[in-house]
CSV table of C-alpha atoms in Angstrom, one decimal:
chain,number,residue,atom,x,y,z
A,3,UNK,CA,-0.6,-39.6,-4.2
A,4,UNK,CA,-3.0,-36.8,-4.8
A,5,UNK,CA,-4.1,-34.0,-2.4
A,6,UNK,CA,-6.8,-31.4,-2.6
A,7,UNK,CA,-6.0,-27.9,-1.2
A,8,UNK,CA,-9.1,-25.9,-0.2
A,9,UNK,CA,-8.6,-22.2,0.0
A,10,UNK,CA,-5.6,-20.3,-1.4
A,11,UNK,CA,-4.7,-18.0,1.4
A,12,UNK,CA,-1.2,-17.8,2.8
A,13,UNK,CA,-1.3,-21.4,4.3
A,14,UNK,CA,-3.1,-22.8,1.3
A,15,UNK,CA,-0.4,-21.5,-1.2
A,16,UNK,CA,2.3,-22.8,1.0
A,17,UNK,CA,0.6,-26.2,1.2
A,18,UNK,CA,0.4,-26.4,-2.6
A,19,UNK,CA,4.0,-25.6,-3.1
A,20,UNK,CA,5.1,-28.1,-0.4
A,21,UNK,CA,2.9,-30.9,-1.8
A,22,UNK,CA,4.4,-30.3,-5.3
A,23,UNK,CA,8.0,-30.4,-3.9
A,24,UNK,CA,7.2,-33.7,-2.1
A,25,UNK,CA,6.0,-35.3,-5.3
A,26,UNK,CA,2.2,-35.1,-4.8
A,27,UNK,CA,-0.3,-34.3,-7.5
A,28,UNK,CA,-2.4,-31.3,-6.4
A,29,UNK,CA,-6.0,-30.1,-7.0
A,30,UNK,CA,-6.4,-26.6,-5.6
A,31,UNK,CA,-9.5,-24.5,-5.4
A,32,UNK,CA,-10.7,-21.2,-4.1
A,33,UNK,CA,-14.2,-19.7,-4.5
A,34,UNK,CA,-12.7,-16.3,-4.9
A,35,UNK,CA,-11.7,-15.8,-8.5
A,36,UNK,CA,-9.7,-12.7,-7.6
A,37,UNK,CA,-7.5,-14.5,-5.0
A,38,UNK,CA,-3.9,-13.5,-5.1
A,39,UNK,CA,-1.9,-16.3,-6.7
A,40,UNK,CA,1.5,-14.8,-6.3
A,41,UNK,CA,4.0,-17.3,-4.8
A,42,UNK,CA,2.3,-20.3,-6.3
A,43,UNK,CA,4.3,-22.6,-8.6
A,44,UNK,CA,1.9,-22.4,-11.5
A,45,UNK,CA,2.4,-23.1,-15.2
A,46,UNK,CA,3.2,-20.1,-17.4
A,47,UNK,CA,-0.1,-18.5,-18.3
A,48,UNK,CA,-1.2,-15.0,-19.1
A,49,UNK,CA,-3.5,-13.8,-16.3
A,50,UNK,CA,-5.3,-11.7,-19.0
A,51,UNK,CA,-7.0,-14.9,-20.0
A,52,UNK,CA,-9.2,-14.9,-17.0
A,53,UNK,CA,-10.4,-11.3,-17.1
A,54,UNK,CA,-14.2,-10.8,-16.9
A,55,UNK,CA,-14.9,-14.5,-16.3
A,56,UNK,CA,-16.7,-15.8,-13.3
A,57,UNK,CA,-14.7,-19.1,-13.1
A,58,UNK,CA,-11.4,-20.3,-14.4
A,59,UNK,CA,-9.3,-23.5,-14.4
A,60,UNK,CA,-5.5,-23.5,-14.6
A,61,UNK,CA,-4.0,-26.8,-15.6
A,62,UNK,CA,-0.4,-27.8,-15.5
A,63,UNK,CA,1.9,-30.7,-14.8
A,64,UNK,CA,0.7,-32.3,-11.6
A,65,UNK,CA,-1.5,-29.4,-10.7
A,66,UNK,CA,-5.0,-28.1,-11.4
A,67,UNK,CA,-6.4,-24.9,-9.9
A,68,UNK,CA,-10.1,-24.0,-10.0
A,69,UNK,CA,-11.1,-20.4,-9.1
A,70,UNK,CA,-14.7,-19.4,-8.6
A,71,UNK,CA,-15.9,-23.0,-8.1
A,72,UNK,CA,-15.0,-26.3,-6.6
A,73,UNK,CA,-15.0,-29.7,-8.4
A,74,UNK,CA,-16.3,-32.1,-5.8
A,75,UNK,CA,-15.5,-35.1,-7.9
A,76,UNK,CA,-11.8,-34.0,-8.0
A,77,UNK,CA,-11.8,-33.7,-4.3
A,78,UNK,CA,-13.4,-37.1,-3.8
A,79,UNK,CA,-10.6,-38.7,-5.9
A,80,UNK,CA,-7.8,-37.3,-3.7
A,81,UNK,CA,-6.0,-39.3,-1.0
A,82,UNK,CA,-5.8,-36.3,1.4
A,83,UNK,CA,-7.1,-32.8,1.9
A,84,UNK,CA,-5.5,-29.7,3.2
A,85,UNK,CA,-7.9,-27.0,4.4
A,86,UNK,CA,-7.2,-23.5,5.5
A,87,UNK,CA,-6.7,-23.4,9.3
A,88,UNK,CA,-9.5,-20.7,9.4
A,89,UNK,CA,-11.9,-23.4,8.1
A,90,UNK,CA,-11.3,-25.7,11.0
A,91,UNK,CA,-14.3,-26.1,13.2
A,92,UNK,CA,-16.8,-25.5,10.3
A,93,UNK,CA,-19.1,-28.1,8.9
A,94,UNK,CA,-16.9,-29.0,6.0
A,95,UNK,CA,-13.9,-29.6,8.3
A,96,UNK,CA,-16.0,-31.7,10.6
A,97,UNK,CA,-17.0,-34.0,7.8
A,98,UNK,CA,-13.3,-34.4,6.8
A,99,UNK,CA,-12.5,-35.3,10.4
A,100,UNK,CA,-15.1,-38.1,10.3
A,101,UNK,CA,-13.7,-39.5,7.1
A,102,UNK,CA,-10.1,-39.1,8.2
A,103,UNK,CA,-9.1,-37.3,5.1
A,104,UNK,CA,-7.2,-34.4,6.5
A,105,UNK,CA,-3.5,-34.5,5.4
A,106,UNK,CA,-2.4,-34.7,9.1
A,107,UNK,CA,-4.5,-37.9,9.4
A,108,UNK,CA,-3.1,-39.5,6.2
A,109,UNK,CA,0.6,-38.5,6.7
A,110,UNK,CA,1.1,-39.3,10.4
A,111,UNK,CA,4.9,-39.7,11.0
A,112,UNK,CA,5.1,-36.2,12.5
A,113,UNK,CA,3.0,-37.4,15.4
A,114,UNK,CA,5.7,-39.8,16.5
A,115,UNK,CA,8.3,-37.0,17.0
A,116,UNK,CA,8.8,-35.1,20.2
A,117,UNK,CA,6.9,-31.9,19.5
A,118,UNK,CA,7.2,-28.4,21.1
A,119,UNK,CA,4.8,-25.6,20.3
A,120,UNK,CA,5.4,-21.9,20.8
A,121,UNK,CA,2.4,-19.7,20.8
A,122,UNK,CA,1.3,-16.2,22.0
A,123,UNK,CA,0.8,-12.8,20.6
A,124,UNK,CA,4.3,-11.4,20.3
A,125,UNK,CA,7.8,-13.0,20.3
A,126,UNK,CA,6.9,-16.4,18.9
A,127,UNK,CA,9.3,-16.4,15.9
A,128,UNK,CA,12.2,-15.1,18.0
A,129,UNK,CA,11.6,-17.7,20.7
A,130,UNK,CA,11.4,-20.5,18.2
A,131,UNK,CA,14.7,-19.5,16.6
A,132,UNK,CA,16.3,-19.2,20.0
A,133,UNK,CA,15.2,-22.6,21.0
A,134,UNK,CA,16.2,-24.1,17.6
A,135,UNK,CA,19.7,-22.7,18.0
A,136,UNK,CA,20.0,-24.2,21.5
A,137,UNK,CA,18.7,-27.6,20.5
A,138,UNK,CA,20.9,-27.8,17.4
A,139,UNK,CA,24.0,-26.7,19.4
A,140,UNK,CA,23.1,-29.6,21.8
A,141,UNK,CA,23.3,-32.0,18.9
A,142,UNK,CA,19.6,-32.4,18.2
A,143,UNK,CA,18.1,-32.7,14.7
A,144,UNK,CA,15.3,-30.2,14.7
A,145,UNK,CA,12.5,-29.6,12.2
A,146,UNK,CA,11.1,-26.0,12.5
A,147,UNK,CA,8.0,-24.5,11.0
A,148,UNK,CA,4.3,-23.7,11.4
A,149,UNK,CA,2.6,-20.3,11.3
A,150,UNK,CA,3.1,-18.9,7.8
A,151,UNK,CA,3.2,-15.4,9.1
A,152,UNK,CA,6.3,-16.2,11.1
A,153,UNK,CA,8.2,-16.7,7.8
A,154,UNK,CA,8.1,-20.5,7.9
A,155,UNK,CA,6.8,-22.8,5.2
A,156,UNK,CA,3.6,-23.6,6.9
A,157,UNK,CA,2.0,-26.3,9.0
A,158,UNK,CA,1.5,-28.7,6.1
A,159,UNK,CA,5.1,-28.4,5.1
A,160,UNK,CA,6.1,-29.6,8.6
A,161,UNK,CA,3.9,-32.6,8.2
A,162,UNK,CA,5.3,-33.5,4.8
A,163,UNK,CA,9.0,-32.9,5.8
A,164,UNK,CA,8.5,-35.1,8.8
A,165,UNK,CA,7.1,-37.8,6.6
A,166,UNK,CA,10.2,-37.8,4.4
A,167,UNK,CA,13.1,-37.6,7.0
A,168,UNK,CA,14.0,-38.5,10.6
A,169,UNK,CA,14.1,-35.8,13.3
A,170,UNK,CA,14.6,-35.7,17.1
A,171,UNK,CA,12.4,-32.7,17.7
A,172,UNK,CA,9.5,-30.9,15.9
A,173,UNK,CA,9.4,-27.2,16.8
A,174,UNK,CA,6.1,-25.5,15.8
A,175,UNK,CA,5.2,-21.8,15.8
A,176,UNK,CA,1.5,-21.8,16.5
A,177,UNK,CA,-0.5,-18.6,15.6
A,178,UNK,CA,-3.1,-17.7,18.2
A,179,UNK,CA,-5.8,-17.8,15.4
A,180,UNK,CA,-5.1,-21.5,14.6
A,181,UNK,CA,-4.9,-23.0,18.1
A,182,UNK,CA,-7.7,-25.6,17.6
A,183,UNK,CA,-6.4,-26.6,14.1
A,184,UNK,CA,-2.8,-27.0,15.4
A,185,UNK,CA,-4.0,-28.9,18.4
A,186,UNK,CA,-5.8,-31.4,16.2
A,187,UNK,CA,-2.9,-31.8,13.7
A,188,UNK,CA,0.0,-32.2,16.1
A,189,UNK,CA,0.7,-34.1,19.3
A,190,UNK,CA,2.3,-31.5,21.5
A,191,UNK,CA,4.6,-32.7,24.3
A,192,UNK,CA,5.4,-29.2,25.5
A,193,UNK,CA,3.9,-25.7,24.8
A,194,UNK,CA,5.4,-22.4,25.6
A,195,UNK,CA,3.4,-19.2,25.8
A,196,UNK,CA,5.2,-15.9,25.1
A,197,UNK,CA,2.5,-13.5,26.2
A,198,UNK,CA,-1.2,-12.6,25.7
A,199,UNK,CA,-1.7,-9.3,23.9
A,200,UNK,CA,-4.1,-7.1,22.0
A,201,UNK,CA,-4.0,-8.6,18.5
A,202,UNK,CA,-6.4,-10.5,16.2
A,203,UNK,CA,-9.3,-9.1,18.1
A,204,UNK,CA,-11.3,-9.3,14.9
A,205,UNK,CA,-11.1,-13.1,15.5
A,206,UNK,CA,-11.0,-13.4,19.3
A,207,UNK,CA,-13.4,-10.5,19.9
A,208,UNK,CA,-12.3,-10.4,23.6
A,209,UNK,CA,-9.2,-11.3,25.6
A,210,UNK,CA,-11.5,-13.7,27.6
A,211,UNK,CA,-12.2,-15.6,24.4
A,212,UNK,CA,-8.5,-15.7,23.5
A,213,UNK,CA,-7.8,-17.1,27.0
A,214,UNK,CA,-10.4,-19.8,26.6
A,215,UNK,CA,-8.8,-20.9,23.3
A,216,UNK,CA,-5.5,-21.2,25.1
A,217,UNK,CA,-7.1,-23.2,28.0
A,218,UNK,CA,-8.4,-25.7,25.4
A,219,UNK,CA,-5.0,-25.8,23.8
A,220,UNK,CA,-3.1,-26.3,27.0
A,221,UNK,CA,-5.4,-29.2,28.2
A,222,UNK,CA,-3.3,-32.1,29.6
A,223,UNK,CA,0.0,-30.7,28.3
A,224,UNK,CA,3.2,-29.5,29.9
A,225,UNK,CA,3.2,-25.8,29.5
A,226,UNK,CA,5.6,-22.9,30.2
A,227,UNK,CA,4.2,-19.4,31.1
A,228,UNK,CA,5.7,-16.2,32.4
A,229,UNK,CA,5.7,-16.1,36.2
A,230,UNK,CA,3.4,-13.1,36.1
A,231,UNK,CA,1.2,-14.1,33.2
A,232,UNK,CA,-2.5,-13.2,33.4
A,233,UNK,CA,-4.8,-16.2,33.8
A,234,UNK,CA,-2.0,-18.4,35.1
A,235,UNK,CA,-4.5,-20.0,37.5
A,236,UNK,CA,-6.8,-21.0,34.6
A,237,UNK,CA,-3.9,-22.4,32.6
A,238,UNK,CA,-2.5,-24.4,35.6
A,239,UNK,CA,-5.9,-26.0,36.1
A,240,UNK,CA,-6.1,-27.1,32.5
A,241,UNK,CA,-2.5,-28.2,32.0
A,242,UNK,CA,-0.9,-31.5,33.1
A,243,UNK,CA,2.2,-29.6,34.3
A,244,UNK,CA,2.9,-25.8,34.5
A,245,UNK,CA,6.5,-24.5,34.6
A,246,UNK,CA,7.1,-20.7,35.2
A,247,UNK,CA,9.8,-18.8,33.4
A,248,UNK,CA,11.6,-15.5,34.1
A,249,UNK,CA,13.6,-12.9,32.2
A,250,UNK,CA,16.9,-14.1,31.0
A,251,UNK,CA,19.8,-12.9,33.2
A,252,UNK,CA,22.9,-13.6,31.1
A,253,UNK,CA,24.4,-11.9,28.0
A,254,UNK,CA,22.0,-11.3,25.1
A,255,UNK,CA,22.7,-9.2,22.0
A,256,UNK,CA,19.0,-8.5,21.4
A,257,UNK,CA,17.4,-5.3,22.8
A,258,UNK,CA,14.4,-5.0,25.0
A,259,UNK,CA,13.0,-6.6,28.2
A,260,UNK,CA,10.6,-8.5,25.9
A,261,UNK,CA,13.5,-10.3,24.3
A,262,UNK,CA,14.9,-11.2,27.8
A,263,UNK,CA,11.5,-12.9,28.4
A,264,UNK,CA,11.7,-14.7,25.1
A,265,UNK,CA,15.1,-16.0,26.0
A,266,UNK,CA,13.8,-16.9,29.4
A,267,UNK,CA,11.1,-19.1,27.8
A,268,UNK,CA,13.6,-20.8,25.5
A,269,UNK,CA,15.9,-21.4,28.4
A,270,UNK,CA,13.2,-22.9,30.6
A,271,UNK,CA,12.2,-25.4,27.9
A,272,UNK,CA,15.8,-26.3,27.2
A,273,UNK,CA,16.5,-27.0,30.9
A,274,UNK,CA,13.4,-29.2,31.1
A,275,UNK,CA,14.9,-31.1,28.2
A,276,UNK,CA,18.2,-31.5,30.2
A,277,UNK,CA,20.2,-29.2,27.9
A,278,UNK,CA,23.3,-28.0,29.8
A,279,UNK,CA,23.5,-24.4,31.1
A,280,UNK,CA,26.8,-23.9,29.2
A,281,UNK,CA,25.1,-24.8,25.9
A,282,UNK,CA,22.2,-22.5,26.6
A,283,UNK,CA,24.4,-19.6,27.6
A,284,UNK,CA,26.7,-20.0,24.6
A,285,UNK,CA,23.8,-20.3,22.1
A,286,UNK,CA,22.0,-17.2,23.4
A,287,UNK,CA,25.2,-15.1,23.7
A,288,UNK,CA,25.8,-15.4,20.0
A,289,UNK,CA,22.1,-15.3,18.9
A,290,UNK,CA,21.3,-12.5,16.4
A,291,UNK,CA,17.9,-10.9,15.7
A,292,UNK,CA,15.7,-12.8,13.3
A,293,UNK,CA,15.2,-11.0,9.9
A,294,UNK,CA,12.4,-8.5,10.2
A,295,UNK,CA,12.3,-8.6,14.0
A,296,UNK,CA,13.5,-5.7,16.1
A,297,UNK,CA,17.2,-4.8,15.7
A,298,UNK,CA,19.2,-1.6,16.2
A,299,UNK,CA,21.6,0.2,13.9
A,300,UNK,CA,23.8,3.3,14.4
A,301,UNK,CA,23.5,6.0,11.8
A,302,UNK,CA,25.4,9.2,12.7
A,303,UNK,CA,24.1,10.1,16.2
A,304,UNK,CA,20.9,8.1,16.1
A,305,UNK,CA,20.0,4.6,17.2
A,306,UNK,CA,17.7,3.4,14.5
A,307,UNK,CA,15.4,0.6,15.7
A,308,UNK,CA,13.8,-1.4,12.9
A,309,UNK,CA,11.4,-4.3,13.2
A,310,UNK,CA,7.8,-5.5,13.1
A,311,UNK,CA,5.5,-4.0,15.8
A,312,UNK,CA,2.1,-4.7,14.3
A,313,UNK,CA,-0.1,-4.5,17.3
A,314,UNK,CA,-0.5,-2.1,20.2
A,315,UNK,CA,1.2,-4.3,22.8
A,316,UNK,CA,4.2,-4.9,20.6
A,317,UNK,CA,4.7,-1.2,19.9
A,318,UNK,CA,4.1,-0.2,23.6
A,319,UNK,CA,6.8,-2.7,24.7
A,320,UNK,CA,9.4,-1.1,22.4
A,321,UNK,CA,8.4,2.5,23.3
A,322,UNK,CA,8.9,1.7,26.9
A,323,UNK,CA,12.6,1.1,26.2
A,324,UNK,CA,13.7,4.4,24.7
A,325,UNK,CA,12.9,8.0,24.0
A,326,UNK,CA,12.2,8.1,20.2
A,327,UNK,CA,12.2,11.4,18.3
A,328,UNK,CA,10.4,10.0,15.3
A,329,UNK,CA,8.1,6.9,14.8
A,330,UNK,CA,7.8,5.4,11.3
A,331,UNK,CA,4.6,3.3,11.2
A,332,UNK,CA,3.7,0.8,8.4
A,333,UNK,CA,-0.1,0.7,7.8
A,334,UNK,CA,-2.3,-2.4,8.0
A,335,UNK,CA,-4.6,-4.0,5.5
A,336,UNK,CA,-7.9,-2.4,4.6
A,337,UNK,CA,-9.8,-5.1,6.5
A,338,UNK,CA,-7.6,-4.9,9.6
A,339,UNK,CA,-8.7,-1.5,11.0
A,340,UNK,CA,-8.3,-2.9,14.6
A,341,UNK,CA,-4.6,-2.7,14.0
A,342,UNK,CA,-4.8,1.0,13.7
A,343,UNK,CA,-4.8,1.1,17.5
A,344,UNK,CA,-1.0,1.1,17.3
A,345,UNK,CA,-1.5,4.7,16.4
A,346,UNK,CA,-3.3,5.3,19.7
A,347,UNK,CA,-0.1,4.0,21.4
A,348,UNK,CA,2.1,6.2,19.2
A,349,UNK,CA,0.0,9.3,20.1
A,350,UNK,CA,0.1,8.6,23.8
A,351,UNK,CA,3.9,8.5,23.5
A,352,UNK,CA,3.7,11.9,21.7
A,353,UNK,CA,6.8,11.8,19.4
A,354,UNK,CA,7.9,14.9,17.5
A,355,UNK,CA,7.2,13.2,14.2
A,356,UNK,CA,5.0,10.3,13.0
A,357,UNK,CA,5.9,9.1,9.5
A,358,UNK,CA,3.3,6.8,7.8
A,359,UNK,CA,4.2,4.4,5.0
A,360,UNK,CA,2.3,1.6,3.3
A,361,UNK,CA,3.0,-1.6,5.2
A,362,UNK,CA,0.6,-4.4,4.3
A,363,UNK,CA,-1.7,-2.0,2.2
A,364,UNK,CA,-1.8,1.6,1.3
A,365,UNK,CA,-4.2,2.7,4.1
A,366,UNK,CA,-2.4,6.0,4.6
A,367,UNK,CA,-5.7,8.0,4.5
A,368,UNK,CA,-7.2,5.8,7.2
A,369,UNK,CA,-4.1,6.3,9.4
A,370,UNK,CA,-4.1,10.1,8.9
A,371,UNK,CA,-7.7,10.3,9.9
A,372,UNK,CA,-7.0,8.2,13.0
A,373,UNK,CA,-4.1,10.4,14.0
A,374,UNK,CA,-6.2,13.6,13.5
A,375,UNK,CA,-9.1,12.1,15.4
A,376,UNK,CA,-6.8,11.4,18.3
A,377,UNK,CA,-5.7,15.0,18.4
A,378,UNK,CA,-2.0,14.4,17.6
A,379,UNK,CA,-0.3,17.8,17.4
A,380,UNK,CA,3.1,16.7,16.1
A,381,UNK,CA,4.3,16.5,12.5
A,382,UNK,CA,2.6,13.9,10.3
A,383,UNK,CA,4.5,12.9,7.1
A,384,UNK,CA,3.5,10.3,4.5
A,385,UNK,CA,5.9,8.5,2.3
A,386,UNK,CA,5.5,5.7,-0.4
A,387,UNK,CA,9.0,4.5,-1.2
A,388,UNK,CA,12.0,3.1,0.5
A,389,UNK,CA,14.1,6.0,-0.8
A,390,UNK,CA,11.8,8.5,0.9
A,391,UNK,CA,12.1,6.6,4.1
A,392,UNK,CA,15.9,6.6,3.9
A,393,UNK,CA,15.9,10.4,3.2
A,394,UNK,CA,13.9,11.1,6.4
A,395,UNK,CA,16.1,8.7,8.4
A,396,UNK,CA,19.2,10.7,7.2
A,397,UNK,CA,17.4,13.9,8.2
A,398,UNK,CA,16.6,12.7,11.7
A,399,UNK,CA,19.9,10.9,12.1
A,400,UNK,CA,21.3,13.5,14.5
A,401,UNK,CA,18.5,12.9,17.0
A,402,UNK,CA,18.9,10.3,19.7
A,403,UNK,CA,16.6,7.5,18.4
A,404,UNK,CA,14.2,6.6,15.6
A,405,UNK,CA,11.8,3.6,15.4
A,406,UNK,CA,10.7,2.1,12.2
A,407,UNK,CA,8.0,-0.5,12.8
A,408,UNK,CA,4.3,-1.2,12.4
A,409,UNK,CA,2.8,-3.6,9.8
A,410,UNK,CA,4.3,-5.2,6.7
A,411,UNK,CA,7.0,-7.7,7.4
A,412,UNK,CA,8.3,-7.8,3.8
A,413,UNK,CA,8.5,-4.0,3.6
A,414,UNK,CA,10.2,-3.8,7.0
A,415,UNK,CA,12.8,-6.4,5.9
A,416,UNK,CA,13.7,-4.3,2.9
A,417,UNK,CA,14.0,-1.2,5.1
A,418,UNK,CA,16.1,-3.2,7.6
A,419,UNK,CA,18.5,-4.4,4.9
A,420,UNK,CA,19.0,-0.8,3.6
A,421,UNK,CA,19.5,0.6,7.0
A,422,UNK,CA,22.0,-2.1,7.8
A,423,UNK,CA,24.0,-1.4,4.7
A,424,UNK,CA,24.1,2.3,5.5
A,425,UNK,CA,25.1,1.7,9.1
A,426,UNK,CA,28.0,-0.6,8.1
A,427,UNK,CA,29.4,2.0,5.7
A,428,UNK,CA,29.5,4.8,8.3
């Protein structure tokens, strides 16, 4: 079998690797010759070979990659096509739908598995892992994946894994930017909404547009929403069945009211699936924070909170929990200036110190300008290395609390690992 992968963003690269692992031959293409190929299983080539050229082809065993152009003949000779979720709804995707060439229409076993989707702005990954733990403790064989940003292998990997093995439940993390794509590719039996927050507004433009996307996604499904969620009346009208959930009331190791709500969502879904209360309680009692998500470590006198808080609502929910002396904020990509609004929240909180470090990109200058324009009068410090961050954590470790968050999941995981090592030695 041969598949074409159109677009080599995060999801496209994950699709290529998954197809190769599952024995497919792959033709991959991206019109951007400067696309980041890191993470792809490519033949050993010197990237200097493609300098100053407008197009390039990389050919290896079972894979061909064309950059700067697309070979339409190669695509036509493929059995299935994987497109970037961001392309869904465009004219090219519509033609593929007519021809039935999308990978999810060729490999269809996943559509026969009971499928649960978890979507929302914040808390998706934690909720997915909570629910996975509960279901597996109840004896279910669960396949988990979806949104590449959640640390999973991607939507296409789910489809291919489901094709090759038998599962009781398919558990999908659905990014709010890919609702229509996921709705087409998967047959959701249940969907849980964590929350609606201020993120990806470069795509949604307004909260109302985001809400309308969710209404389409929820149509004729069983959905779970927080008892006080905005737009619940719209969602109830669209859904086949609406089940409210509340903050979890039993023992939970994770910090924050937001995690009690995540646990409440996982619990509500588990109970609808007739999982016993004892299993739910036991599973969540022992549940530990997902790597890169908010966790707390003790260093000298300070509680050091570390985890991704890459949008204003996520940061605000953490700042409501504790009085932080210093905030360490990872900066966003150059083209994601909307995410600089986390600095607005930080300034409103008015900590003694704001430390800026490169999260997804080195946009320190942009962040400093934003802080100055907001009139922040505290101490602004910029750092570029993990060692510099650790030095400042040690300096502030006799204060009550420190938060290290913002953008850059991989960077934050590295920081989290170092902080954990230090904490365990003290």
